[in-house]
Amino acid sequence: MAATCSVRHTQQVTSAAPLAPHESARLSALEQTVRDGLRDFRRTGQALSEIRDNGFYRASYDSFEAYLQDRWGFTPPQASRLIDASDVARVLDPLGIQPKNEAQARSYRAAARIITELEPEQQRVVARLVETAAPGTQPGPDHEDDAPWDVPAAEVRIMASVVKKLQPDALVHHPDSGDEVPFDTLSNPERFEVIRTHVDQKTQAYREKQEAKASAPPPEKINWADWCLNTAATSLGHGQRLEISVEPDGSGAARAVARIVDGATGEVLAAGAGAVTLKKAVLNLAAETR
């Protein structure tokens, strides 16, 4: 069965309860781990997780939250992030991916979630894909915080998603003949070639999308209140007015609409799409008038 990667709900203990001798000994060891490993998010997260899951805090504290705050000065969200990052790192370790810090680990959370849903053999395929994609060089001393494998989290997620999607009865193109055949009729090398082809295609599409997003001009920033005043002062004709109305949408909510109206006839000369905020309504009208 695949490993799990999740942060469980915090346990609550309503009254102090003594620990058995072996629990006290284990708590001491775990707290020493936390004390010594505050810069090692994996060891710290694992220790906190074990303290929480076993209720080792119960001898002196009514809740895990109170224990965190008083003993370590952690807030529950801080502890959850450490535990979550530790869980993610544990899932990534068999793939040869070893995050340098908590933030790196958590960036792989979506990929790790899919990987935990895979069978062991499928996880080994993902590990092979990661190994194939990873460059042969290691970062220099001036880049010690860089990921040594240099396989982005989004691309690992693509790998895991493709492996999960290609079930035995999935129809794929034979890597040699191009004929459409069930996936489970292929040999292991042929299956891996099909998987890698799918991963390469989806990865290329993802990279192109990211490149297009990076090269796109930044959206124009408009101060919506200033735009209203400037438009009214410089762009409206005689007798025209700019209106912002808030109207019920029939579902119990309301929508804002910005319009330019002919004051004499009531004719709507321009109108933006309705929106749930005044700002968005005005920006919609600005886009319409452009």
PDB file of C-alpha atoms in Angstrom:
ATOM      1  CA  MET A   1       0.000   0.000   0.000  1.00  0.00           C
ATOM      2  CA  ALA A   2       1.229   3.477  -0.855  1.00  0.00           C
ATOM      3  CA  ALA A   3       2.424   5.767   1.915  1.00  0.00           C
ATOM      4  CA  THR A   4       0.246   8.641   3.045  1.00  0.00           C
ATOM      5  CA  CYS A   5       1.068  12.321   3.106  1.00  0.00           C
ATOM      6  CA  SER A   6      -1.305  14.467   5.119  1.00  0.00           C
ATOM      7  CA  VAL A   7      -1.541  16.681   8.158  1.00  0.00           C
ATOM      8  CA  ARG A   8      -4.135  15.301  10.506  1.00  0.00           C
ATOM      9  CA  HIS A   9      -6.355  17.353  12.754  1.00  0.00           C
ATOM     10  CA  THR A  10      -4.841  18.402  16.050  1.00  0.00           C
ATOM     11  CA  GLN A  11      -5.740  16.118  18.925  1.00  0.00           C
ATOM     12  CA  GLN A  12      -7.238  17.571  22.060  1.00  0.00           C
ATOM     13  CA  VAL A  13      -6.920  16.143  25.580  1.00  0.00           C
ATOM     14  CA  THR A  14      -9.461  17.579  27.997  1.00  0.00           C
ATOM     15  CA  SER A  15      -7.522  16.907  31.174  1.00  0.00           C
ATOM     16  CA  ALA A  16      -3.940  16.188  32.163  1.00  0.00           C
ATOM     17  CA  ALA A  17      -3.076  12.497  32.094  1.00  0.00           C
ATOM     18  CA  PRO A  18       0.192  10.965  33.307  1.00  0.00           C
ATOM     19  CA  LEU A  19       2.514   9.308  30.843  1.00  0.00           C
ATOM     20  CA  ALA A  20       3.740   5.754  31.195  1.00  0.00           C
ATOM     21  CA  PRO A  21       7.497   5.459  31.782  1.00  0.00           C
ATOM     22  CA  HIS A  22       8.177   4.420  28.192  1.00  0.00           C
ATOM     23  CA  GLU A  23       6.083   7.370  26.927  1.00  0.00           C
ATOM     24  CA  SER A  24       8.009   9.810  29.120  1.00  0.00           C
ATOM     25  CA  ALA A  25      11.282   8.426  27.801  1.00  0.00           C
ATOM     26  CA  ARG A  26      10.092   8.712  24.233  1.00  0.00           C
ATOM     27  CA  LEU A  27       8.841  12.275  24.790  1.00  0.00           C
ATOM     28  CA  SER A  28      12.251  13.270  26.182  1.00  0.00           C
ATOM     29  CA  ALA A  29      13.968  11.835  23.117  1.00  0.00           C
ATOM     30  CA  LEU A  30      11.557  13.582  20.737  1.00  0.00           C
ATOM     31  CA  GLU A  31      11.907  16.925  22.497  1.00  0.00           C
ATOM     32  CA  GLN A  32      15.666  16.598  22.291  1.00  0.00           C
ATOM     33  CA  THR A  33      15.241  16.037  18.565  1.00  0.00           C
ATOM     34  CA  VAL A  34      13.160  19.197  18.280  1.00  0.00           C
ATOM     35  CA  ARG A  35      15.667  21.127  20.391  1.00  0.00           C
ATOM     36  CA  ASP A  36      18.662  19.930  18.369  1.00  0.00           C
ATOM     37  CA  GLY A  37      16.973  19.965  14.989  1.00  0.00           C
ATOM     38  CA  LEU A  38      15.147  23.257  14.769  1.00  0.00           C
ATOM     39  CA  ARG A  39      17.094  23.918  11.552  1.00  0.00           C
ATOM     40  CA  ASP A  40      16.249  20.461  10.221  1.00  0.00           C
ATOM     41  CA  PHE A  41      12.596  20.666   9.252  1.00  0.00           C
ATOM     42  CA  ARG A  42      12.350  16.916   8.587  1.00  0.00           C
ATOM     43  CA  ARG A  43      13.486  15.781  12.034  1.00  0.00           C
ATOM     44  CA  THR A  44      11.566  18.554  13.759  1.00  0.00           C
ATOM     45  CA  GLY A  45       8.363  17.860  11.839  1.00  0.00           C
ATOM     46  CA  GLN A  46       8.581  14.112  12.432  1.00  0.00           C
ATOM     47  CA  ALA A  47       9.164  14.623  16.156  1.00  0.00           C
ATOM     48  CA  LEU A  48       6.257  17.044  16.503  1.00  0.00           C
ATOM     49  CA  SER A  49       4.030  14.684  14.537  1.00  0.00           C
ATOM     50  CA  GLU A  50       4.813  11.788  16.866  1.00  0.00           C
ATOM     51  CA  ILE A  51       4.257  13.929  19.967  1.00  0.00           C
ATOM     52  CA  ARG A  52       0.895  15.046  18.598  1.00  0.00           C
ATOM     53  CA  ASP A  53      -0.306  11.672  17.341  1.00  0.00           C
ATOM     54  CA  ASN A  54       0.527   9.897  20.597  1.00  0.00           C
ATOM     55  CA  GLY A  55      -0.717  12.666  22.864  1.00  0.00           C
ATOM     56  CA  PHE A  56       2.634  12.840  24.645  1.00  0.00           C
ATOM     57  CA  TYR A  57       1.858  16.421  25.651  1.00  0.00           C
ATOM     58  CA  ARG A  58      -1.087  15.367  27.808  1.00  0.00           C
ATOM     59  CA  ALA A  59       0.753  15.146  31.143  1.00  0.00           C
ATOM     60  CA  SER A  60       1.180  18.912  31.305  1.00  0.00           C
ATOM     61  CA  TYR A  61      -1.080  20.405  28.648  1.00  0.00           C
ATOM     62  CA  ASP A  62      -4.728  20.153  27.719  1.00  0.00           C
ATOM     63  CA  SER A  63      -4.068  20.551  24.001  1.00  0.00           C
ATOM     64  CA  PHE A  64      -1.342  20.212  21.419  1.00  0.00           C
ATOM     65  CA  GLU A  65      -1.760  23.915  20.610  1.00  0.00           C
ATOM     66  CA  ALA A  66      -1.026  24.895  24.218  1.00  0.00           C
ATOM     67  CA  TYR A  67       2.017  22.603  24.252  1.00  0.00           C
ATOM     68  CA  LEU A  68       3.362  24.136  21.040  1.00  0.00           C
ATOM     69  CA  GLN A  69       2.986  27.684  22.248  1.00  0.00           C
ATOM     70  CA  ASP A  70       4.345  27.204  25.761  1.00  0.00           C
ATOM     71  CA  ARG A  71       7.103  24.680  25.062  1.00  0.00           C
ATOM     72  CA  TRP A  72       8.423  25.887  21.716  1.00  0.00           C
ATOM     73  CA  GLY A  73       6.774  29.210  20.910  1.00  0.00           C
ATOM     74  CA  PHE A  74       5.170  27.704  17.807  1.00  0.00           C
ATOM     75  CA  THR A  75       1.728  28.613  16.510  1.00  0.00           C
ATOM     76  CA  PRO A  76      -0.426  25.727  15.210  1.00  0.00           C
ATOM     77  CA  PRO A  77       0.023  26.883  11.570  1.00  0.00           C
ATOM     78  CA  GLN A  78       3.821  26.915  12.010  1.00  0.00           C
ATOM     79  CA  ALA A  79       3.798  23.389  13.399  1.00  0.00           C
ATOM     80  CA  SER A  80       1.423  22.201  10.674  1.00  0.00           C
ATOM     81  CA  ARG A  81       3.746  23.568   7.996  1.00  0.00           C
ATOM     82  CA  LEU A  82       6.730  21.773   9.547  1.00  0.00           C
ATOM     83  CA  ILE A  83       4.839  18.496   9.855  1.00  0.00           C
ATOM     84  CA  ASP A  84       3.440  18.811   6.350  1.00  0.00           C
ATOM     85  CA  ALA A  85       6.869  19.582   4.866  1.00  0.00           C
ATOM     86  CA  SER A  86       8.329  16.621   6.737  1.00  0.00           C
ATOM     87  CA  ASP A  87       5.606  14.332   5.337  1.00  0.00           C
ATOM     88  CA  VAL A  88       6.270  15.612   1.818  1.00  0.00           C
ATOM     89  CA  ALA A  89      10.032  15.098   2.186  1.00  0.00           C
ATOM     90  CA  ARG A  90       9.446  11.527   3.296  1.00  0.00           C
ATOM     91  CA  VAL A  91       7.410  10.842   0.133  1.00  0.00           C
ATOM     92  CA  LEU A  92      10.038  12.483  -2.076  1.00  0.00           C
ATOM     93  CA  ASP A  93      13.028  10.699  -0.573  1.00  0.00           C
ATOM     94  CA  PRO A  94      12.628   7.431  -2.584  1.00  0.00           C
ATOM     95  CA  LEU A  95      12.589   9.559  -5.742  1.00  0.00           C
ATOM     96  CA  GLY A  96      16.002  10.972  -4.945  1.00  0.00           C
ATOM     97  CA  ILE A  97      14.524  14.375  -4.203  1.00  0.00           C
ATOM     98  CA  GLN A  98      15.789  15.891  -0.970  1.00  0.00           C
ATOM     99  CA  PRO A  99      14.473  19.412  -0.296  1.00  0.00           C
ATOM    100  CA  LYS A 100      16.904  21.743   1.420  1.00  0.00           C
ATOM    101  CA  ASN A 101      14.285  23.585   3.433  1.00  0.00           C
ATOM    102  CA  GLU A 102      10.636  23.641   4.448  1.00  0.00           C
ATOM    103  CA  ALA A 103       9.574  25.975   1.623  1.00  0.00           C
ATOM    104  CA  GLN A 104      11.125  23.727  -1.035  1.00  0.00           C
ATOM    105  CA  ALA A 105       9.409  20.687   0.430  1.00  0.00           C
ATOM    106  CA  ARG A 106       5.991  22.312   0.564  1.00  0.00           C
ATOM    107  CA  SER A 107       6.285  23.381  -3.075  1.00  0.00           C
ATOM    108  CA  TYR A 108       6.119  19.659  -3.927  1.00  0.00           C
ATOM    109  CA  ARG A 109       2.992  19.073  -1.869  1.00  0.00           C
ATOM    110  CA  ALA A 110       0.667  18.589  -4.877  1.00  0.00           C
ATOM    111  CA  ALA A 111       3.099  16.152  -6.495  1.00  0.00           C
ATOM    112  CA  ALA A 112       3.545  14.228  -3.243  1.00  0.00           C
ATOM    113  CA  ARG A 113      -0.215  13.910  -2.828  1.00  0.00           C
ATOM    114  CA  ILE A 114      -0.504  12.177  -6.205  1.00  0.00           C
ATOM    115  CA  ILE A 115       2.536   9.996  -5.556  1.00  0.00           C
ATOM    116  CA  THR A 116       0.985   8.648  -2.340  1.00  0.00           C
ATOM    117  CA  GLU A 117      -1.992   7.465  -4.412  1.00  0.00           C
ATOM    118  CA  LEU A 118       0.239   5.340  -6.656  1.00  0.00           C
ATOM    119  CA  GLU A 119       1.142   1.706  -6.240  1.00  0.00           C
ATOM    120  CA  PRO A 120       4.786   0.950  -5.351  1.00  0.00           C
ATOM    121  CA  GLU A 121       5.595  -0.087  -8.921  1.00  0.00           C
ATOM    122  CA  GLN A 122       4.123   3.165 -10.229  1.00  0.00           C
ATOM    123  CA  GLN A 123       6.163   5.127  -7.699  1.00  0.00           C
ATOM    124  CA  ARG A 124       9.290   3.426  -8.983  1.00  0.00           C
ATOM    125  CA  VAL A 125       8.381   4.554 -12.502  1.00  0.00           C
ATOM    126  CA  VAL A 126       8.095   8.149 -11.249  1.00  0.00           C
ATOM    127  CA  ALA A 127      11.503   7.778  -9.574  1.00  0.00           C
ATOM    128  CA  ARG A 128      12.982   6.632 -12.871  1.00  0.00           C
ATOM    129  CA  LEU A 129      11.391   9.581 -14.686  1.00  0.00           C
ATOM    130  CA  VAL A 130      12.880  11.969 -12.119  1.00  0.00           C
ATOM    131  CA  GLU A 131      16.281  10.347 -12.508  1.00  0.00           C
ATOM    132  CA  THR A 132      16.030  10.644 -16.287  1.00  0.00           C
ATOM    133  CA  ALA A 133      15.042  14.305 -16.102  1.00  0.00           C
ATOM    134  CA  ALA A 134      17.592  15.364 -13.482  1.00  0.00           C
ATOM    135  CA  PRO A 135      20.787  17.004 -14.761  1.00  0.00           C
ATOM    136  CA  GLY A 136      24.118  15.444 -13.942  1.00  0.00           C
ATOM    137  CA  THR A 137      25.600  18.521 -12.297  1.00  0.00           C
ATOM    138  CA  GLN A 138      25.279  19.565  -8.681  1.00  0.00           C
ATOM    139  CA  PRO A 139      24.943  23.165  -7.478  1.00  0.00           C
ATOM    140  CA  GLY A 140      28.057  25.044  -6.489  1.00  0.00           C
ATOM    141  CA  PRO A 141      28.860  26.272  -2.974  1.00  0.00           C
ATOM    142  CA  ASP A 142      27.261  29.634  -3.709  1.00  0.00           C
ATOM    143  CA  HIS A 143      23.922  27.935  -4.438  1.00  0.00           C
ATOM    144  CA  GLU A 144      23.535  25.625  -1.476  1.00  0.00           C
ATOM    145  CA  ASP A 145      19.829  26.444  -1.166  1.00  0.00           C
ATOM    146  CA  ASP A 146      19.083  25.415  -4.745  1.00  0.00           C
ATOM    147  CA  ALA A 147      17.396  22.085  -5.334  1.00  0.00           C
ATOM    148  CA  PRO A 148      20.210  19.675  -6.267  1.00  0.00           C
ATOM    149  CA  TRP A 149      18.019  17.666  -8.637  1.00  0.00           C
ATOM    150  CA  ASP A 150      16.644  20.726 -10.469  1.00  0.00           C
ATOM    151  CA  VAL A 151      13.369  19.020 -11.452  1.00  0.00           C
ATOM    152  CA  PRO A 152      10.633  21.592 -10.780  1.00  0.00           C
ATOM    153  CA  ALA A 153       7.739  20.601  -8.548  1.00  0.00           C
ATOM    154  CA  ALA A 154       5.206  21.189 -11.326  1.00  0.00           C
ATOM    155  CA  GLU A 155       7.055  18.792 -13.625  1.00  0.00           C
ATOM    156  CA  VAL A 156       7.225  16.085 -10.956  1.00  0.00           C
ATOM    157  CA  ARG A 157       3.465  16.540 -10.551  1.00  0.00           C
ATOM    158  CA  ILE A 158       3.064  16.044 -14.317  1.00  0.00           C
ATOM    159  CA  MET A 159       5.096  12.829 -14.126  1.00  0.00           C
ATOM    160  CA  ALA A 160       2.999  11.451 -11.277  1.00  0.00           C
ATOM    161  CA  SER A 161      -0.255  12.472 -12.989  1.00  0.00           C
ATOM    162  CA  VAL A 162       0.680  10.731 -16.234  1.00  0.00           C
ATOM    163  CA  VAL A 163       1.682   7.537 -14.431  1.00  0.00           C
ATOM    164  CA  LYS A 164      -1.582   7.585 -12.480  1.00  0.00           C
ATOM    165  CA  LYS A 165      -3.674   8.199 -15.587  1.00  0.00           C
ATOM    166  CA  LEU A 166      -2.197   5.396 -17.690  1.00  0.00           C
ATOM    167  CA  GLN A 167      -4.204   2.506 -16.279  1.00  0.00           C
ATOM    168  CA  PRO A 168      -3.799  -1.017 -17.751  1.00  0.00           C
ATOM    169  CA  ASP A 169      -6.843  -0.680 -20.032  1.00  0.00           C
ATOM    170  CA  ALA A 170      -5.905   2.779 -21.322  1.00  0.00           C
ATOM    171  CA  LEU A 171      -5.504   2.934 -25.099  1.00  0.00           C
ATOM    172  CA  VAL A 172      -2.110   4.273 -26.181  1.00  0.00           C
ATOM    173  CA  HIS A 173      -0.048   4.401 -29.352  1.00  0.00           C
ATOM    174  CA  HIS A 174       2.537   1.658 -29.669  1.00  0.00           C
ATOM    175  CA  PRO A 175       5.991   3.310 -29.512  1.00  0.00           C
ATOM    176  CA  ASP A 176       7.176   1.400 -32.616  1.00  0.00           C
ATOM    177  CA  SER A 177       4.169   0.788 -34.862  1.00  0.00           C
ATOM    178  CA  GLY A 178       2.008   3.701 -33.779  1.00  0.00           C
ATOM    179  CA  ASP A 179      -1.010   1.396 -33.570  1.00  0.00           C
ATOM    180  CA  GLU A 180      -3.538   2.037 -30.810  1.00  0.00           C
ATOM    181  CA  VAL A 181      -3.233  -0.737 -28.239  1.00  0.00           C
ATOM    182  CA  PRO A 182      -4.151  -1.325 -24.574  1.00  0.00           C
ATOM    183  CA  PHE A 183      -1.406  -0.126 -22.273  1.00  0.00           C
ATOM    184  CA  ASP A 184      -1.123  -3.482 -20.484  1.00  0.00           C
ATOM    185  CA  THR A 185      -0.271  -5.303 -23.731  1.00  0.00           C
ATOM    186  CA  LEU A 186       3.066  -3.509 -23.932  1.00  0.00           C
ATOM    187  CA  SER A 187       6.339  -4.745 -22.496  1.00  0.00           C
ATOM    188  CA  ASN A 188       7.821  -2.846 -19.548  1.00  0.00           C
ATOM    189  CA  PRO A 189      10.342  -0.956 -21.728  1.00  0.00           C
ATOM    190  CA  GLU A 190       7.548  -0.054 -24.166  1.00  0.00           C
ATOM    191  CA  ARG A 191       5.337   1.144 -21.313  1.00  0.00           C
ATOM    192  CA  PHE A 192       8.080   3.373 -19.987  1.00  0.00           C
ATOM    193  CA  GLU A 193       8.663   4.817 -23.453  1.00  0.00           C
ATOM    194  CA  VAL A 194       4.941   5.612 -23.775  1.00  0.00           C
ATOM    195  CA  ILE A 195       4.881   7.194 -20.320  1.00  0.00           C
ATOM    196  CA  ARG A 196       7.964   9.275 -21.058  1.00  0.00           C
ATOM    197  CA  THR A 197       6.484  10.458 -24.356  1.00  0.00           C
ATOM    198  CA  HIS A 198       3.293  11.581 -22.601  1.00  0.00           C
ATOM    199  CA  VAL A 199       5.325  13.293 -19.876  1.00  0.00           C
ATOM    200  CA  ASP A 200       7.517  15.071 -22.441  1.00  0.00           C
ATOM    201  CA  GLN A 201       4.467  16.349 -24.322  1.00  0.00           C
ATOM    202  CA  LYS A 202       2.710  17.655 -21.218  1.00  0.00           C
ATOM    203  CA  THR A 203       5.927  19.115 -19.818  1.00  0.00           C
ATOM    204  CA  GLN A 204       6.638  20.952 -23.069  1.00  0.00           C
ATOM    205  CA  ALA A 205       3.099  22.356 -23.088  1.00  0.00           C
ATOM    206  CA  TYR A 206       3.523  23.477 -19.484  1.00  0.00           C
ATOM    207  CA  ARG A 207       6.857  25.169 -20.216  1.00  0.00           C
ATOM    208  CA  GLU A 208       5.439  26.977 -23.243  1.00  0.00           C
ATOM    209  CA  LYS A 209       2.535  28.208 -21.154  1.00  0.00           C
ATOM    210  CA  GLN A 210       4.907  29.476 -18.462  1.00  0.00           C
ATOM    211  CA  GLU A 211       7.105  31.191 -21.055  1.00  0.00           C
ATOM    212  CA  ALA A 212       4.076  32.887 -22.606  1.00  0.00           C
ATOM    213  CA  LYS A 213       2.944  34.046 -19.191  1.00  0.00           C
ATOM    214  CA  ALA A 214       6.403  35.395 -18.363  1.00  0.00           C
ATOM    215  CA  SER A 215       6.703  37.294 -21.655  1.00  0.00           C
ATOM    216  CA  ALA A 216       3.172  38.720 -21.581  1.00  0.00           C
ATOM    217  CA  PRO A 217       2.997  42.448 -20.820  1.00  0.00           C
ATOM    218  CA  PRO A 218       1.894  43.183 -17.278  1.00  0.00           C
ATOM    219  CA  PRO A 219      -1.768  44.127 -16.969  1.00  0.00           C
ATOM    220  CA  GLU A 220      -2.477  47.819 -16.834  1.00  0.00           C
ATOM    221  CA  LYS A 221      -3.051  49.017 -13.291  1.00  0.00           C
ATOM    222  CA  ILE A 222      -5.978  51.365 -12.868  1.00  0.00           C
ATOM    223  CA  ASN A 223      -7.071  53.190  -9.758  1.00  0.00           C
ATOM    224  CA  TRP A 224     -10.782  52.674 -10.232  1.00  0.00           C
ATOM    225  CA  ALA A 225     -11.894  55.703  -8.210  1.00  0.00           C
ATOM    226  CA  ASP A 226      -9.510  58.018 -10.071  1.00  0.00           C
ATOM    227  CA  TRP A 227     -10.646  56.515 -13.374  1.00  0.00           C
ATOM    228  CA  CYS A 228     -14.252  57.422 -12.575  1.00  0.00           C
ATOM    229  CA  LEU A 229     -13.370  61.041 -11.823  1.00  0.00           C
ATOM    230  CA  ASN A 230     -10.991  61.418 -14.776  1.00  0.00           C
ATOM    231  CA  THR A 231     -13.472  59.866 -17.190  1.00  0.00           C
ATOM    232  CA  ALA A 232     -16.272  62.094 -15.934  1.00  0.00           C
ATOM    233  CA  ALA A 233     -14.060  65.184 -16.199  1.00  0.00           C
ATOM    234  CA  THR A 234     -12.425  64.549 -19.572  1.00  0.00           C
ATOM    235  CA  SER A 235     -14.353  61.993 -21.576  1.00  0.00           C
ATOM    236  CA  LEU A 236     -18.083  62.370 -20.953  1.00  0.00           C
ATOM    237  CA  GLY A 237     -20.073  64.418 -23.418  1.00  0.00           C
ATOM    238  CA  HIS A 238     -22.653  67.045 -22.553  1.00  0.00           C
ATOM    239  CA  GLY A 239     -25.511  65.518 -20.606  1.00  0.00           C
ATOM    240  CA  GLN A 240     -23.794  62.164 -20.163  1.00  0.00           C
ATOM    241  CA  ARG A 241     -23.173  60.653 -16.763  1.00  0.00           C
ATOM    242  CA  LEU A 242     -21.261  57.759 -15.277  1.00  0.00           C
ATOM    243  CA  GLU A 243     -23.382  55.548 -13.031  1.00  0.00           C
ATOM    244  CA  ILE A 244     -22.473  52.740 -10.666  1.00  0.00           C
ATOM    245  CA  SER A 245     -25.483  50.783  -9.508  1.00  0.00           C
ATOM    246  CA  VAL A 246     -25.822  47.809  -7.226  1.00  0.00           C
ATOM    247  CA  GLU A 247     -28.660  45.471  -8.097  1.00  0.00           C
ATOM    248  CA  PRO A 248     -29.884  42.106  -6.740  1.00  0.00           C
ATOM    249  CA  ASP A 249     -28.973  39.196  -8.972  1.00  0.00           C
ATOM    250  CA  GLY A 250     -31.946  37.021  -8.038  1.00  0.00           C
ATOM    251  CA  SER A 251     -29.974  34.575  -5.894  1.00  0.00           C
ATOM    252  CA  GLY A 252     -29.910  36.571  -2.689  1.00  0.00           C
ATOM    253  CA  ALA A 253     -26.633  38.265  -3.624  1.00  0.00           C
ATOM    254  CA  ALA A 254     -25.958  41.562  -5.411  1.00  0.00           C
ATOM    255  CA  ARG A 255     -23.901  42.642  -8.391  1.00  0.00           C
ATOM    256  CA  ALA A 256     -22.441  46.027  -9.237  1.00  0.00           C
ATOM    257  CA  VAL A 257     -22.700  47.462 -12.748  1.00  0.00           C
ATOM    258  CA  ALA A 258     -20.935  50.564 -14.105  1.00  0.00           C
ATOM    259  CA  ARG A 259     -22.468  52.405 -17.088  1.00  0.00           C
ATOM    260  CA  ILE A 260     -22.157  55.563 -19.114  1.00  0.00           C
ATOM    261  CA  VAL A 261     -25.657  56.908 -19.724  1.00  0.00           C
ATOM    262  CA  ASP A 262     -27.169  59.679 -21.846  1.00  0.00           C
ATOM    263  CA  GLY A 263     -28.843  61.907 -19.269  1.00  0.00           C
ATOM    264  CA  ALA A 264     -31.527  63.162 -21.644  1.00  0.00           C
ATOM    265  CA  THR A 265     -32.712  59.890 -23.147  1.00  0.00           C
ATOM    266  CA  GLY A 266     -31.565  57.345 -20.539  1.00  0.00           C
ATOM    267  CA  GLU A 267     -29.808  55.423 -23.298  1.00  0.00           C
ATOM    268  CA  VAL A 268     -26.923  53.250 -22.058  1.00  0.00           C
ATOM    269  CA  LEU A 269     -23.928  54.253 -24.158  1.00  0.00           C
ATOM    270  CA  ALA A 270     -21.467  51.820 -22.608  1.00  0.00           C
ATOM    271  CA  ALA A 271     -21.650  49.262 -19.843  1.00  0.00           C
ATOM    272  CA  GLY A 272     -19.254  46.910 -18.166  1.00  0.00           C
ATOM    273  CA  ALA A 273     -20.053  43.393 -17.123  1.00  0.00           C
ATOM    274  CA  GLY A 274     -21.581  42.961 -13.697  1.00  0.00           C
ATOM    275  CA  ALA A 275     -19.232  42.166 -10.835  1.00  0.00           C
ATOM    276  CA  VAL A 276     -19.336  41.341  -7.149  1.00  0.00           C
ATOM    277  CA  THR A 277     -17.272  44.429  -6.202  1.00  0.00           C
ATOM    278  CA  LEU A 278     -17.473  48.097  -7.162  1.00  0.00           C
ATOM    279  CA  LYS A 279     -13.818  48.034  -8.224  1.00  0.00           C
ATOM    280  CA  LYS A 280     -14.289  45.155 -10.630  1.00  0.00           C
ATOM    281  CA  ALA A 281     -17.453  46.721 -12.059  1.00  0.00           C
ATOM    282  CA  VAL A 282     -15.573  49.946 -12.862  1.00  0.00           C
ATOM    283  CA  LEU A 283     -12.616  48.052 -14.324  1.00  0.00           C
ATOM    284  CA  ASN A 284     -15.035  46.137 -16.549  1.00  0.00           C
ATOM    285  CA  LEU A 285     -16.441  49.430 -17.833  1.00  0.00           C
ATOM    286  CA  ALA A 286     -12.909  50.767 -18.369  1.00  0.00           C
ATOM    287  CA  ALA A 287     -12.078  47.705 -20.463  1.00  0.00           C
ATOM    288  CA  GLU A 288     -15.286  48.189 -22.464  1.00  0.00           C
ATOM    289  CA  THR A 289     -14.597  51.841 -23.229  1.00  0.00           C
ATOM    290  CA  ARG A 290     -11.019  51.050 -24.315  1.00  0.00           C
TER     291      ARG A 290
END
